[in-house]
């Protein structure tokens, strides 16, 4: 069994950390929040008082932090100085491609094994150990990371070199936002045209309009009782998180010279929804903006 340092024990990290403990690993946990560390200890991890203490002597390090600036600060500030070269680093945070490549290349040049391994799936999947990992890094580093990621996820896919995991994540989420908005628009129009929404679902889910936002995460109440639409759009995957990913996608598109007009429009719409108080709602709640019933939170 390995000695694992886990840094970033928030909504996602707490469940992932608990799953590594359940699999029998010795996990040393650190977060800036003492409450988060206390919860990890309840789940069977041991507490570290700093990043340096957590990573010192670890065979593997997992980070699950909010954004690129936190990841850069944690690695450049502490991990690279205190961890043993050769140890395996897995950054599972969703961050910008540039920071992922920068941190990944620094790690490899200092003799660490490194993968960027952002996830698809929300808090429930993190707790259940059913995340999907999109992994960037050298083949040998991917092979070293796979057994650990398999404990926390149901699918682990090697996307390419350093940064490719983040690239896959933001392209996927940009597409998700676009088809979610399109699906909401179609349901809102159907309603205005006097078409029963269940009937529209029955037809479109078997016709060429079928897509994941409709048949796995239907954004209107009724057709799929388990979706956030039936629970007052309680997340799920918060609209503010979607906005974060859309901003990352737009900034990556700008750096790469890619034309993404639908992604830009999706970012503008989630930005508007966030400004109107929708950031804490599930991202499918943008339906209420489109059908005109959003009253703010
Ligand atoms: P969160 O804010 O709940 O947790 C982040 C944790 O990192 C916090 O507990 C915070 O105290 C800690 N932290 C920040 N800076 C730190 C530092 N310097 N040292 C130690 N700890 C530090 O966020 P989350 O929802 O768990 O998301 C984590 C990452 O996963 C984000 O990049 C997010 O985009 C991504 N993600 C989230 C979801 C989701 O549904 N929540 C889904 C997929 C991916």
Short mmCIF file of C-alpha atoms and ligand atoms in Angstrom, two decimals:
data_model
loop_
_atom_site.label_atom_id
_atom_site.label_comp_id
_atom_site.label_asym_id
_atom_site.label_seq_id
_atom_site.Cartn_x
_atom_site.Cartn_y
_atom_site.Cartn_z
CA UNK A 1 0.00 0.00 0.00
CA UNK A 2 1.23 3.50 -0.82
CA UNK A 3 1.77 6.63 1.27
CA UNK A 4 -0.39 9.24 -0.43
CA UNK A 5 -0.54 12.99 0.22
CA UNK A 6 -3.97 14.49 -0.56
CA UNK A 7 -4.21 18.28 -0.84
CA UNK A 8 -7.55 20.07 -1.38
CA UNK A 9 -10.32 18.37 0.59
CA UNK A 10 -13.32 20.36 -0.67
CA UNK A 11 -16.56 19.13 -2.23
CA UNK A 12 -14.73 16.82 -4.61
CA UNK A 13 -11.46 16.09 -2.81
CA UNK A 14 -13.09 14.87 0.41
CA UNK A 15 -14.85 11.94 -1.32
CA UNK A 16 -11.83 11.09 -3.47
CA UNK A 17 -9.57 11.08 -0.41
CA UNK A 18 -12.00 8.81 1.47
CA UNK A 19 -11.98 6.33 -1.42
CA UNK A 20 -8.17 6.09 -1.36
CA UNK A 21 -8.37 5.41 2.39
CA UNK A 22 -11.07 2.74 1.85
CA UNK A 23 -8.79 1.02 -0.67
CA UNK A 24 -6.23 0.60 2.12
CA UNK A 25 -3.74 3.39 1.34
CA UNK A 26 -2.12 5.53 4.06
CA UNK A 27 -3.36 9.02 3.24
CA UNK A 28 -1.97 12.23 4.77
CA UNK A 29 -4.45 15.02 4.17
CA UNK A 30 -4.00 18.79 4.05
CA UNK A 31 -6.36 21.69 3.33
CA UNK A 32 -6.32 25.35 4.35
CA UNK A 33 -9.66 24.63 6.07
CA UNK A 34 -9.26 22.84 9.40
CA UNK A 35 -12.84 21.54 9.14
CA UNK A 36 -12.02 19.89 5.83
CA UNK A 37 -8.97 18.20 7.38
CA UNK A 38 -11.10 17.08 10.36
CA UNK A 39 -13.60 15.45 7.97
CA UNK A 40 -10.75 13.63 6.19
CA UNK A 41 -9.48 12.36 9.55
CA UNK A 42 -12.99 11.06 10.35
CA UNK A 43 -12.82 9.18 7.05
CA UNK A 44 -9.56 7.52 8.13
CA UNK A 45 -6.80 9.81 6.78
CA UNK A 46 -4.14 11.34 9.00
CA UNK A 47 -3.86 15.11 9.34
CA UNK A 48 -0.94 17.17 8.04
CA UNK A 49 -0.38 20.74 9.20
CA UNK A 50 1.16 21.95 5.93
CA UNK A 51 1.62 20.98 2.30
CA UNK A 52 5.30 20.24 3.04
CA UNK A 53 4.44 17.86 5.85
CA UNK A 54 1.81 16.10 3.75
CA UNK A 55 4.11 15.45 0.77
CA UNK A 56 7.32 14.70 2.62
CA UNK A 57 8.18 11.01 2.03
CA UNK A 58 4.97 10.39 0.02
CA UNK A 59 4.98 7.85 -2.83
CA UNK A 60 2.14 9.70 -4.56
CA UNK A 61 0.50 13.14 -4.33
CA UNK A 62 -3.06 14.06 -5.34
CA UNK A 63 -4.22 17.68 -5.57
CA UNK A 64 -7.84 18.81 -6.02
CA UNK A 65 -7.69 22.62 -5.91
CA UNK A 66 -9.94 25.41 -7.20
CA UNK A 67 -7.90 26.97 -10.04
CA UNK A 68 -4.53 27.35 -11.82
CA UNK A 69 -3.18 29.95 -9.40
CA UNK A 70 -3.73 27.61 -6.41
CA UNK A 71 -2.09 24.72 -8.24
CA UNK A 72 0.95 26.80 -9.21
CA UNK A 73 1.27 28.15 -5.65
CA UNK A 74 1.04 24.73 -4.00
CA UNK A 75 3.56 23.08 -6.37
CA UNK A 76 6.04 25.92 -6.75
CA UNK A 77 5.72 27.03 -3.14
CA UNK A 78 5.95 23.70 -1.34
CA UNK A 79 5.56 20.41 -3.20
CA UNK A 80 8.65 20.70 -5.40
CA UNK A 81 10.81 21.57 -2.39
CA UNK A 82 9.52 18.95 0.06
CA UNK A 83 8.50 15.90 -2.02
CA UNK A 84 10.92 13.11 -2.91
CA UNK A 85 11.93 13.25 -6.60
CA UNK A 86 10.57 10.20 -8.40
CA UNK A 87 7.25 10.32 -6.59
CA UNK A 88 4.05 10.37 -8.63
CA UNK A 89 2.03 13.60 -8.85
CA UNK A 90 -1.61 13.63 -9.97
CA UNK A 91 -3.29 17.04 -10.26
CA UNK A 92 -7.03 16.41 -10.61
CA UNK A 93 -8.08 20.10 -10.43
CA UNK A 94 -9.70 21.73 -13.47
CA UNK A 95 -7.24 24.47 -14.50
CA UNK A 96 -6.05 26.34 -17.57
CA UNK A 97 -4.02 24.36 -20.08
CA UNK A 98 -1.05 26.74 -19.77
CA UNK A 99 -0.72 26.29 -15.99
CA UNK A 100 -1.13 22.51 -16.39
CA UNK A 101 1.69 22.38 -18.97
CA UNK A 102 3.88 24.72 -16.92
CA UNK A 103 3.50 22.75 -13.67
CA UNK A 104 3.75 19.41 -15.53
CA UNK A 105 6.95 20.36 -17.34
CA UNK A 106 8.53 21.75 -14.14
CA UNK A 107 7.63 18.55 -12.29
CA UNK A 108 9.14 16.30 -14.96
CA UNK A 109 12.31 18.45 -15.16
CA UNK A 110 12.71 18.05 -11.38
CA UNK A 111 12.50 14.25 -11.68
CA UNK A 112 8.85 13.72 -10.64
CA UNK A 113 6.29 11.65 -12.48
CA UNK A 114 3.35 13.94 -13.34
CA UNK A 115 -0.12 13.71 -14.83
CA UNK A 116 -2.87 16.30 -15.14
CA UNK A 117 -6.03 14.31 -14.49
CA UNK A 118 -9.15 16.50 -14.37
CA UNK A 119 -12.46 14.78 -13.84
CA UNK A 120 -15.93 14.63 -15.26
CA UNK A 121 -18.70 13.84 -12.77
CA UNK A 122 -19.75 15.88 -9.74
CA UNK A 123 -19.72 15.46 -5.99
CA UNK A 124 -21.88 12.30 -6.07
CA UNK A 125 -19.44 10.62 -8.48
CA UNK A 126 -16.46 11.74 -6.36
CA UNK A 127 -18.07 10.14 -3.30
CA UNK A 128 -19.10 6.98 -5.13
CA UNK A 129 -15.72 6.57 -6.85
CA UNK A 130 -17.29 6.77 -10.30
CA UNK A 131 -15.49 9.79 -11.81
CA UNK A 132 -14.13 9.87 -15.36
CA UNK A 133 -10.47 10.94 -15.49
CA UNK A 134 -8.98 12.61 -18.58
CA UNK A 135 -5.26 12.22 -18.25
CA UNK A 136 -2.34 14.13 -19.76
CA UNK A 137 1.28 13.08 -19.36
CA UNK A 138 3.93 10.59 -20.53
CA UNK A 139 2.74 7.01 -21.14
CA UNK A 140 4.88 5.69 -18.26
CA UNK A 141 3.45 8.32 -15.87
CA UNK A 142 -0.07 7.48 -17.01
CA UNK A 143 0.58 3.78 -16.29
CA UNK A 144 1.84 4.67 -12.81
CA UNK A 145 -1.22 6.85 -12.10
CA UNK A 146 -3.86 4.49 -13.50
CA UNK A 147 -4.20 2.16 -10.47
CA UNK A 148 -4.77 5.13 -8.14
CA UNK A 149 -7.21 6.88 -10.47
CA UNK A 150 -9.11 3.59 -10.94
CA UNK A 151 -9.89 3.62 -7.22
CA UNK A 152 -11.53 7.05 -7.54
CA UNK A 153 -13.14 6.60 -10.94
CA UNK A 154 -15.00 4.32 -13.31
CA UNK A 155 -13.08 5.40 -16.44
CA UNK A 156 -9.48 6.54 -16.85
CA UNK A 157 -8.49 7.72 -20.33
CA UNK A 158 -5.04 8.77 -21.54
CA UNK A 159 -5.64 11.94 -23.61
CA UNK A 160 -2.01 12.69 -24.62
CA UNK A 161 0.96 14.68 -23.32
CA UNK A 162 1.02 17.12 -20.38
CA UNK A 163 -2.00 19.45 -20.52
CA UNK A 164 -4.04 17.12 -22.77
CA UNK A 165 -6.29 16.11 -19.87
CA UNK A 166 -7.21 19.75 -19.27
CA UNK A 167 -7.70 20.32 -23.00
CA UNK A 168 -10.12 17.35 -23.15
CA UNK A 169 -12.00 18.57 -20.09
CA UNK A 170 -12.63 22.11 -21.34
CA UNK A 171 -13.52 21.01 -24.88
CA UNK A 172 -16.00 18.50 -23.43
CA UNK A 173 -17.56 21.03 -21.09
CA UNK A 174 -17.79 23.70 -23.79
CA UNK A 175 -19.74 21.19 -25.90
CA UNK A 176 -21.90 20.26 -22.89
CA UNK A 177 -22.81 23.92 -22.28
CA UNK A 178 -23.69 24.41 -25.94
CA UNK A 179 -26.00 21.39 -26.14
CA UNK A 180 -27.53 22.18 -22.75
CA UNK A 181 -28.47 25.69 -23.91
CA UNK A 182 -29.75 24.32 -27.24
CA UNK A 183 -31.84 21.69 -25.46
CA UNK A 184 -33.31 24.31 -23.09
CA UNK A 185 -34.12 26.58 -26.01
CA UNK A 186 -35.93 23.79 -27.83
CA UNK A 187 -38.01 22.88 -24.75
CA UNK A 188 -38.87 26.56 -24.16
CA UNK A 189 -39.97 27.00 -27.78
CA UNK A 190 -41.97 23.75 -27.69
CA UNK A 191 -43.87 25.05 -24.69
CA UNK A 192 -44.59 28.43 -26.30
CA UNK A 193 -45.89 26.55 -29.37
CA UNK A 194 -48.33 24.66 -27.15
CA UNK A 195 -46.49 21.35 -27.46
CA UNK A 196 -46.56 19.20 -24.31
CA UNK A 197 -43.00 18.93 -22.97
CA UNK A 198 -43.30 15.20 -22.24
CA UNK A 199 -44.46 14.68 -25.86
CA UNK A 200 -41.55 16.76 -27.16
CA UNK A 201 -39.18 14.65 -25.01
CA UNK A 202 -40.74 11.38 -26.26
CA UNK A 203 -40.28 12.50 -29.87
CA UNK A 204 -36.94 14.32 -29.79
CA UNK A 205 -35.25 11.73 -27.58
CA UNK A 206 -35.87 9.24 -30.39
CA UNK A 207 -35.22 11.68 -33.24
CA UNK A 208 -32.15 13.55 -34.48
CA UNK A 209 -32.31 16.17 -31.70
CA UNK A 210 -31.38 13.52 -29.13
CA UNK A 211 -28.35 14.42 -27.02
CA UNK A 212 -26.95 13.87 -23.49
CA UNK A 213 -28.51 17.05 -22.05
CA UNK A 214 -31.91 15.76 -23.11
CA UNK A 215 -31.76 12.05 -22.33
CA UNK A 216 -29.37 11.92 -19.33
CA UNK A 217 -29.91 15.32 -17.70
CA UNK A 218 -33.24 16.58 -18.99
CA UNK A 219 -33.48 20.31 -18.05
CA UNK A 220 -37.28 20.47 -17.63
CA UNK A 221 -39.29 18.87 -14.80
CA UNK A 222 -41.16 15.70 -15.68
CA UNK A 223 -39.49 13.44 -18.22
CA UNK A 224 -36.60 12.28 -15.97
CA UNK A 225 -37.56 12.40 -12.27
CA UNK A 226 -33.96 12.18 -10.99
CA UNK A 227 -32.58 15.30 -12.72
CA UNK A 228 -31.96 18.66 -10.93
CA UNK A 229 -34.92 20.14 -12.89
CA UNK A 230 -37.20 18.14 -10.57
CA UNK A 231 -35.44 19.40 -7.44
CA UNK A 232 -35.62 23.15 -7.98
CA UNK A 233 -32.33 23.02 -9.93
CA UNK A 234 -30.26 22.19 -6.85
CA UNK A 235 -26.80 21.19 -8.13
CA UNK A 236 -25.57 18.76 -9.47
CA UNK A 237 -23.05 20.77 -11.37
CA UNK A 238 -23.35 24.45 -10.47
CA UNK A 239 -23.75 27.08 -13.20
CA UNK A 240 -20.79 28.99 -11.66
CA UNK A 241 -18.57 25.92 -12.22
CA UNK A 242 -19.75 25.70 -15.81
CA UNK A 243 -18.94 29.39 -16.25
CA UNK A 244 -15.43 28.78 -14.89
CA UNK A 245 -14.87 26.00 -17.47
CA UNK A 246 -16.28 28.15 -20.30
CA UNK A 247 -13.90 30.97 -19.39
CA UNK A 248 -11.01 28.48 -19.47
CA UNK A 249 -12.19 27.26 -22.88
CA UNK A 250 -12.40 30.82 -24.27
CA UNK A 251 -8.98 31.74 -22.97
CA UNK A 252 -7.48 28.53 -24.43
CA UNK A 253 -9.24 29.22 -27.76
CA UNK A 254 -7.75 32.69 -27.84
CA UNK A 255 -4.21 31.43 -27.14
CA UNK A 256 -4.57 28.68 -29.75
CA UNK A 257 -6.21 30.94 -32.39
CA UNK A 258 -9.32 28.70 -32.52
CA UNK A 259 -12.70 30.06 -33.61
CA UNK A 260 -15.38 29.12 -31.06
CA UNK A 261 -18.40 31.40 -31.58
CA UNK A 262 -20.85 28.99 -29.92
CA UNK A 263 -18.52 28.59 -26.95
CA UNK A 264 -18.28 32.40 -26.68
CA UNK A 265 -22.07 32.68 -26.78
CA UNK A 266 -22.42 29.96 -24.12
CA UNK A 267 -19.95 31.84 -21.91
CA UNK A 268 -21.93 35.08 -22.35
CA UNK A 269 -25.19 33.33 -21.43
CA UNK A 270 -23.81 31.60 -18.33
CA UNK A 271 -22.21 34.91 -17.36
CA UNK A 272 -25.60 36.61 -17.60
CA UNK A 273 -27.22 33.80 -15.59
CA UNK A 274 -24.50 34.12 -12.94
CA UNK A 275 -24.96 37.92 -12.78
CA UNK A 276 -28.69 37.40 -12.27
CA UNK A 277 -28.02 35.18 -9.25
CA UNK A 278 -28.04 31.77 -10.97
CA UNK A 279 -24.43 30.76 -10.20
CA UNK A 280 -25.43 28.50 -7.32
CA UNK A 281 -28.17 26.73 -9.31
CA UNK A 282 -27.53 23.67 -11.37
CA UNK A 283 -26.24 24.55 -14.86
CA UNK A 284 -29.45 23.11 -16.37
CA UNK A 285 -31.31 25.90 -14.49
CA UNK A 286 -30.42 28.19 -17.40
CA UNK A 287 -33.71 26.81 -18.76
CA UNK A 288 -35.52 29.27 -16.51
CA UNK A 289 -33.64 32.17 -18.08
CA UNK A 290 -34.68 30.95 -21.52
CA UNK A 291 -38.34 30.37 -20.74
CA UNK A 292 -38.53 33.75 -18.98
CA UNK A 293 -39.42 32.38 -15.53
CA UNK A 294 -36.09 33.16 -13.76
CA UNK A 295 -36.78 35.50 -10.84
CA UNK A 296 -33.29 35.44 -9.29
CA UNK A 297 -32.13 33.83 -6.06
P1 LIG B 1 -13.88 23.35 -3.36
O1 LIG B 1 -13.74 24.82 -3.36
O2 LIG B 1 -15.02 22.70 -2.64
O3 LIG B 1 -12.52 22.69 -2.77
C1 LIG B 1 -11.24 23.20 -2.99
C2 LIG B 1 -10.46 23.03 -1.71
O4 LIG B 1 -9.11 23.44 -1.92
C3 LIG B 1 -11.00 23.87 -0.54
O5 LIG B 1 -11.31 23.03 0.56
C4 LIG B 1 -9.86 24.85 -0.23
O6 LIG B 1 -9.75 25.17 1.14
C5 LIG B 1 -8.67 24.06 -0.73
N1 LIG B 1 -7.48 24.88 -0.99
C6 LIG B 1 -7.39 26.02 -1.70
N2 LIG B 1 -6.12 26.48 -1.72
C7 LIG B 1 -5.39 25.58 -0.99
C8 LIG B 1 -4.02 25.50 -0.63
N3 LIG B 1 -3.15 26.42 -1.01
N4 LIG B 1 -3.62 24.46 0.13
C9 LIG B 1 -4.51 23.53 0.54
N5 LIG B 1 -5.83 23.54 0.23
C10 LIG B 1 -6.25 24.58 -0.53
O7 LIG B 1 -13.86 22.91 -4.89
P2 LIG B 1 -14.37 21.52 -5.53
O8 LIG B 1 -15.81 21.62 -5.90
O9 LIG B 1 -13.91 20.39 -4.68
O10 LIG B 1 -13.55 21.53 -6.90
C11 LIG B 1 -12.17 21.23 -6.95
C12 LIG B 1 -11.74 21.17 -8.40
O11 LIG B 1 -12.51 20.17 -9.08
C13 LIG B 1 -11.97 22.49 -9.16
O12 LIG B 1 -10.87 22.71 -10.00
C14 LIG B 1 -13.26 22.23 -9.93
O13 LIG B 1 -13.34 22.99 -11.11
C15 LIG B 1 -13.13 20.74 -10.23
N6 LIG B 1 -14.41 20.05 -10.46
C16 LIG B 1 -15.45 20.26 -9.63
C17 LIG B 1 -16.65 19.59 -9.86
C18 LIG B 1 -17.85 19.81 -8.95
O14 LIG B 1 -18.96 19.40 -9.31
N7 LIG B 1 -17.67 20.41 -7.77
C19 LIG B 1 -16.79 18.71 -10.94
C20 LIG B 1 -15.68 18.48 -11.76
C21 LIG B 1 -14.49 19.16 -11.50
#
